[in-house]
Coordinates of C-alpha atoms in Angstrom, one line a residue:
P1 CA 79.0 99.3 84.2
V2 CA 80.3 97.1 86.9
V3 CA 83.6 98.1 88.4
G4 CA 86.0 95.8 90.3
D5 CA 89.2 95.2 92.2
A6 CA 91.0 92.1 93.3
F7 CA 92.0 90.8 96.7
I8 CA 95.5 89.6 97.4
N9 CA 94.3 86.0 97.1
G10 CA 92.9 86.7 93.6
K11 CA 89.2 86.8 94.4
L12 CA 87.4 89.6 92.6
L13 CA 85.2 92.2 94.3
L14 CA 82.6 93.9 92.1
W15 CA 80.1 96.8 92.5
N16 CA 77.2 97.4 90.1
G17 CA 75.9 100.7 91.6
D18 CA 73.9 98.9 94.3
K19 CA 75.1 95.5 95.3
I20 CA 78.6 94.4 96.1
Y21 CA 79.7 90.9 94.9
R22 CA 82.6 88.8 96.1
Q23 CA 83.9 85.9 94.0
N24 CA 83.4 82.6 95.7
A25 CA 86.7 81.2 94.6
V26 CA 89.5 82.3 92.3
G27 CA 88.5 81.5 88.8
S28 CA 84.9 80.7 89.8
D29 CA 82.0 82.1 87.9
A30 CA 79.9 82.3 91.1
F31 CA 79.6 85.5 93.1
T32 CA 77.9 86.1 96.4
V33 CA 76.2 89.4 97.3
I34 CA 77.9 90.6 100.6
A35 CA 76.2 94.0 100.8
E36 CA 73.8 96.3 99.0
G37 CA 72.3 99.7 99.0
Y38 CA 75.4 101.5 97.9
I39 CA 73.6 103.6 95.2
G40 CA 75.3 105.5 92.4
K41 CA 76.8 105.1 88.9
P42 CA 80.1 103.2 89.6
G43 CA 83.2 105.2 89.1
F44 CA 85.7 103.0 91.0
I45 CA 86.1 100.5 93.7
S46 CA 89.4 100.2 95.6
I47 CA 90.6 97.7 98.1
A48 CA 93.2 99.0 100.6
P49 CA 96.7 97.3 100.3
D50 CA 96.2 95.8 103.8
E51 CA 92.6 94.9 102.9
S52 CA 91.3 96.7 105.9
R53 CA 88.9 98.9 103.9
V54 CA 87.1 99.2 100.6
V55 CA 86.1 102.6 99.1
L56 CA 83.5 103.0 96.4
G57 CA 83.2 106.1 94.3
A58 CA 80.0 107.2 92.5
G59 CA 81.5 109.6 90.1
E60 CA 78.3 111.3 88.9
T61 CA 76.9 112.1 92.3
G62 CA 80.2 112.5 94.1
N63 CA 79.4 110.1 96.9
L64 CA 82.4 108.2 98.4
Y65 CA 81.4 105.1 100.4
S66 CA 83.6 103.0 102.8
F67 CA 83.1 99.6 104.3
D68 CA 85.1 96.8 106.0
P69 CA 85.5 93.9 103.6
Q70 CA 86.1 91.5 106.6
N71 CA 82.7 92.5 108.1
P72 CA 80.6 93.9 105.2
S73 CA 77.2 95.3 105.9
D74 CA 74.4 97.0 103.9
Y75 CA 74.5 100.7 103.4
D76 CA 73.7 103.2 106.2
S77 CA 74.8 106.8 106.6
D78 CA 77.9 105.7 108.6
H79 CA 79.3 104.3 105.3
L80 CA 79.2 107.7 103.5
L81 CA 82.7 109.2 103.8
R82 CA 81.8 112.5 102.1
N83 CA 80.6 113.9 98.8
V84 CA 83.3 115.3 96.5
S85 CA 83.6 115.6 92.8
H86 CA 85.8 112.9 91.3
S87 CA 86.4 110.7 88.3
S88 CA 88.5 108.0 89.9
G89 CA 90.2 107.0 93.2
R90 CA 92.6 104.7 94.9
L91 CA 93.3 103.7 98.5
I92 CA 97.1 104.1 98.8
S93 CA 96.9 102.8 102.4
G94 CA 94.2 101.7 104.8
T95 CA 93.5 105.3 105.8
M96 CA 94.5 107.4 102.8
L97 CA 92.4 107.9 99.7
L98 CA 93.7 109.6 96.5
V99 CA 91.1 110.9 94.1
H100 CA 91.5 112.4 90.6
R101 CA 89.0 115.2 89.8
S102 CA 88.4 117.7 87.0
Y103 CA 87.3 121.3 87.3
D104 CA 86.5 124.1 84.9
L105 CA 88.3 127.4 84.9
S106 CA 87.7 130.3 82.4
G107 CA 86.1 127.9 79.9
S108 CA 88.9 125.3 80.1
T109 CA 89.2 122.0 81.9
Y110 CA 91.9 121.2 84.4
S111 CA 92.5 118.4 86.8
E112 CA 94.1 117.8 90.2
L113 CA 94.7 115.0 92.7
V114 CA 93.4 115.3 96.2
L115 CA 94.5 113.1 99.1
F116 CA 92.1 112.4 102.0
D117 CA 93.3 111.2 105.4
L118 CA 90.3 109.2 106.6
T119 CA 91.4 109.7 110.2
N120 CA 91.8 113.5 109.9
L121 CA 88.3 114.8 110.2
D122 CA 86.8 118.3 110.0
G123 CA 84.2 119.7 112.4
G124 CA 81.5 117.9 110.5
G125 CA 83.2 114.5 110.9
Q126 CA 84.3 114.3 107.2
P127 CA 87.8 113.5 106.1
I128 CA 90.0 116.5 105.2
G129 CA 91.4 116.6 101.7
K130 CA 94.4 118.5 100.3
I131 CA 95.5 119.0 96.8
V132 CA 98.7 117.0 96.4
V133 CA 99.3 117.0 92.6
A134 CA 98.3 119.8 90.2
L135 CA 98.3 119.5 86.4
Q136 CA 99.2 123.0 85.2
N137 CA 98.0 122.7 81.6
E138 CA 94.6 121.8 80.3
S139 CA 93.8 118.2 81.5
A140 CA 91.0 115.8 82.4
A141 CA 90.8 113.4 85.3
T142 CA 90.8 109.7 84.5
G143 CA 91.8 106.4 86.0
L144 CA 94.4 105.8 88.7
Y145 CA 96.5 102.7 89.4
M146 CA 98.9 101.9 92.2
D147 CA 101.5 99.2 92.1
G148 CA 103.4 98.9 95.4
V149 CA 105.2 102.2 96.0
T150 CA 104.1 103.9 92.7
V151 CA 101.0 105.6 91.5
Y152 CA 100.3 105.9 87.7
I153 CA 98.3 109.0 86.7
T154 CA 97.0 109.8 83.3
N155 CA 96.1 113.2 81.8
G156 CA 92.9 112.3 79.9
L157 CA 93.3 115.1 77.4
S158 CA 96.9 114.6 76.3
G159 CA 97.2 110.9 77.0
Q160 CA 100.4 111.4 78.9
V161 CA 101.1 109.1 81.8
R162 CA 103.3 110.0 84.7
L163 CA 104.3 108.1 87.8
F164 CA 104.6 109.5 91.3
L165 CA 105.9 107.8 94.5
V166 CA 103.3 107.1 97.1
S167 CA 105.8 108.4 99.8
A168 CA 106.0 111.8 97.9
I169 CA 102.2 112.1 97.7
I170 CA 101.9 111.4 101.5
N171 CA 104.7 113.9 102.3
A172 CA 102.9 116.6 100.2
Y173 CA 99.8 116.1 102.3
N174 CA 101.7 116.2 105.6
S175 CA 103.7 119.3 104.6
N176 CA 100.8 121.1 102.9
T177 CA 102.6 121.3 99.6
T178 CA 101.5 120.6 96.1
L179 CA 103.5 118.5 93.6
T180 CA 103.6 119.7 90.0
W181 CA 102.8 117.4 87.1
E182 CA 105.8 118.5 85.0
T183 CA 108.5 118.5 87.7
A184 CA 107.5 115.9 90.3
G185 CA 106.1 113.2 88.0
V186 CA 108.2 110.9 85.9
S187 CA 106.9 110.6 82.3
V188 CA 106.2 107.1 81.0
G189 CA 107.2 106.8 77.4
Q190 CA 108.7 109.3 74.9
N191 CA 105.6 109.5 72.8
P192 CA 102.5 108.9 74.8
L193 CA 100.1 109.3 71.8
D194 CA 101.4 106.5 69.6
F195 CA 97.9 105.1 69.3
F196 CA 95.4 106.9 71.5
T197 CA 95.6 110.2 69.7
N198 CA 93.2 113.0 70.3
T199 CA 90.9 111.2 72.7
N200 CA 90.3 110.8 76.4
L201 CA 91.9 107.8 78.0
G202 CA 90.6 105.5 80.7
G203 CA 94.1 105.7 82.2
V204 CA 96.3 102.9 83.6
A205 CA 94.3 100.0 84.6
G206 CA 97.1 97.7 85.8
Y207 CA 100.7 96.7 85.8
V208 CA 101.6 93.3 84.4
D209 CA 104.7 92.3 86.3
H210 CA 106.0 89.4 84.1
L211 CA 105.6 91.5 81.0
Q212 CA 106.8 94.7 82.7
S213 CA 103.9 96.5 81.0
L214 CA 101.1 98.9 81.8
I215 CA 97.5 98.2 80.8
L216 CA 95.7 101.2 79.3
S217 CA 92.2 101.6 78.1
N218 CA 90.3 104.5 76.4
S219 CA 87.3 106.1 78.2
D220 CA 85.7 108.2 75.4
Q221 CA 84.8 106.6 72.1
G222 CA 85.0 109.8 70.1
N223 CA 85.1 108.9 66.4
Q224 CA 88.0 106.5 66.5
T225 CA 88.5 102.8 66.6
L226 CA 90.3 102.4 69.9
G227 CA 90.9 99.5 72.3
L228 CA 93.0 98.1 75.1
Q229 CA 96.7 98.5 74.9
L230 CA 99.9 97.4 76.7
F231 CA 102.9 99.8 77.2
D232 CA 106.2 98.0 77.5
L233 CA 108.1 99.9 80.2
A234 CA 111.4 98.2 79.5
A235 CA 111.3 98.9 75.7
G236 CA 109.5 102.3 76.1
E237 CA 106.9 101.5 73.5
Y238 CA 103.3 100.5 73.0
L239 CA 102.4 97.1 71.8
E240 CA 99.7 96.4 69.3
P241 CA 96.2 97.3 70.7
F242 CA 93.5 94.8 71.2
R243 CA 90.1 95.6 69.8
V244 CA 86.9 93.6 70.0
S245 CA 85.2 95.5 67.2
D246 CA 86.0 97.6 64.2
D247 CA 83.5 100.1 65.4
A248 CA 84.4 102.8 67.9
G249 CA 83.5 102.0 71.5
L250 CA 84.1 102.4 75.2
Y251 CA 86.7 100.1 76.8
K252 CA 87.1 99.6 80.5
A253 CA 89.5 97.1 82.2
I254 CA 89.8 95.4 85.6
Y255 CA 93.2 93.7 86.1
N256 CA 93.7 90.8 88.5
P257 CA 97.5 90.5 89.2
Y258 CA 97.0 87.2 91.0
T259 CA 95.5 85.4 88.0
R260 CA 97.0 87.7 85.4
V261 CA 93.6 88.1 83.8
I262 CA 92.1 91.3 82.4
T263 CA 88.3 91.5 82.6
L264 CA 87.5 93.8 79.7
L265 CA 84.2 95.6 79.4
F266 CA 83.3 97.0 75.9
R267 CA 80.3 99.0 74.7
E268 CA 79.7 100.1 71.2
A269 CA 79.6 103.8 70.6
G270 CA 76.4 105.6 69.7
V271 CA 73.8 104.9 72.2
A272 CA 74.3 105.0 76.0
T273 CA 71.9 102.0 76.4
N274 CA 74.0 99.8 74.1
P275 CA 74.7 96.5 76.0
W276 CA 78.1 95.9 77.6
E277 CA 80.1 93.0 76.4
V278 CA 82.5 91.2 78.8
Y279 CA 85.8 89.4 77.8
A280 CA 88.4 87.6 79.8
I281 CA 92.0 88.1 78.7
A282 CA 94.7 85.9 80.2
L283 CA 98.2 87.2 79.9
L284 CA 100.5 84.2 80.2
E285 CA 104.3 83.8 80.0
D286 CA 105.9 81.8 77.2
G287 CA 105.3 78.1 77.8
E288 CA 102.4 78.5 80.1
G289 CA 98.9 77.1 79.5
E290 CA 99.9 74.3 77.1
G291 CA 97.2 71.7 76.4
E292 CA 93.5 71.9 76.4
G293 CA 91.7 73.8 79.2
A294 CA 88.2 74.8 79.8
S295 CA 86.1 76.1 82.7
E296 CA 82.3 75.9 83.0
G297 CA 79.8 77.2 85.5
E298 CA 76.2 78.1 85.9
G299 CA 76.9 81.7 86.7
E300 CA 74.7 81.9 89.8
G301 CA 74.8 85.1 91.7
A302 CA 76.5 86.9 88.8
P303 CA 76.1 90.6 88.9
E304 CA 74.1 90.8 85.6
G305 CA 72.2 87.6 85.6
E306 CA 72.6 83.9 85.0
G307 CA 74.2 82.0 82.2
E308 CA 76.7 79.3 81.4
G309 CA 80.3 80.3 81.1
M310 CA 82.9 78.7 78.8
L311 CA 86.5 79.6 78.3
E312 CA 88.5 77.7 75.7
G313 CA 92.0 78.0 74.6
E314 CA 95.5 76.7 75.3
G315 CA 95.2 76.7 79.0
E316 CA 92.9 77.3 82.0
G317 CA 91.6 80.6 83.0
P318 CA 88.7 82.1 85.0
V319 CA 85.3 82.7 83.4
I320 CA 83.6 86.0 83.5
P321 CA 79.9 85.3 84.0
P322 CA 77.6 84.9 82.2
C323 CA 79.2 84.0 78.8
E324 CA 77.7 82.1 75.9
D325 CA 78.7 80.7 72.5
A326 CA 82.3 81.7 72.4
E327 CA 85.6 80.4 71.6
M328 CA 88.6 82.4 70.4
S329 CA 92.3 82.2 71.1
I330 CA 94.7 84.6 69.6
Q331 CA 98.2 85.8 70.4
W332 CA 98.6 89.3 72.0
P333 CA 101.2 90.7 72.3
E334 CA 103.6 88.9 69.9
D335 CA 106.0 87.7 72.6
G336 CA 103.8 84.7 73.4
A337 CA 101.3 86.0 75.9
T338 CA 98.1 84.2 75.2
L339 CA 94.8 86.0 74.8
Y340 CA 91.5 84.2 75.7
V341 CA 88.3 85.9 74.7
D342 CA 84.9 85.0 76.2
A343 CA 81.6 85.7 74.6
A344 CA 79.8 89.0 74.8
Y345 CA 76.6 89.2 76.7
P346 CA 73.9 91.8 76.8

């Protein structure tokens, strides 16, 4: 699938396992290829907080790529940071990359977080990584999300989410110490399995500031009907999940805090070649988006082809290309945030 991240100005940056696409304008359905040749099944893409660097993670092969978004260029060997097992990653600064990886020990699966200082190189010119967070019990690596000074980490086996301060993670690297999951991390929620029970999670995909909520998605369809979910930090409870199908499936989310739009990718369970469906979910505050609003475009330069895009509802919102034959507007969650859903495409 395509993975993505958002620049400070709200433009999306997408990677499809080869080409890198930058959105031409906020809310536009047109994307421009800015670089290509970055080969691998996309695991994550992360823009540094100061936008000085972008890192791509090809989870299956382990390759970690880096490039300058201000001066992008096609792949060559200088763009390969190193090869390391990982499921997800996040640049917590322009020079420090945090990755979450799983490993097997005596027939059980565990996970740990490794921090790489991209300026601290070994004799082979590769960045040196140190374990900074260890999950003592059985666990699985899944998505990471950073909001300012906080990193949200999910145990993909238990579903538990804990937050760690970025400063504590950097200090662990510099002091050659390892933070423990139970004692150093702050648990999010009293019952982390209210809905996503007995299944792997995609982890935290975003923080919705005006709703004070985390976005969570599942990463393993299993045998359940799962979906996308918000966790209300203030109330300490999960809100009703959003599902695009009654069938089990794989949900992945890209959150754009500038536009307050979730790009949701869904694939029905069963066959790995099932098509991905793409939806745009706009999380608005009460009173926002009143009146008719629509956005259209030809979808030229879109990562997966061409097609017209249409978004209809009670207000304007960006279109995820290409989209056809769709109109749906429902309320989710119940406090008035509006949900716009675009059409699926193969």
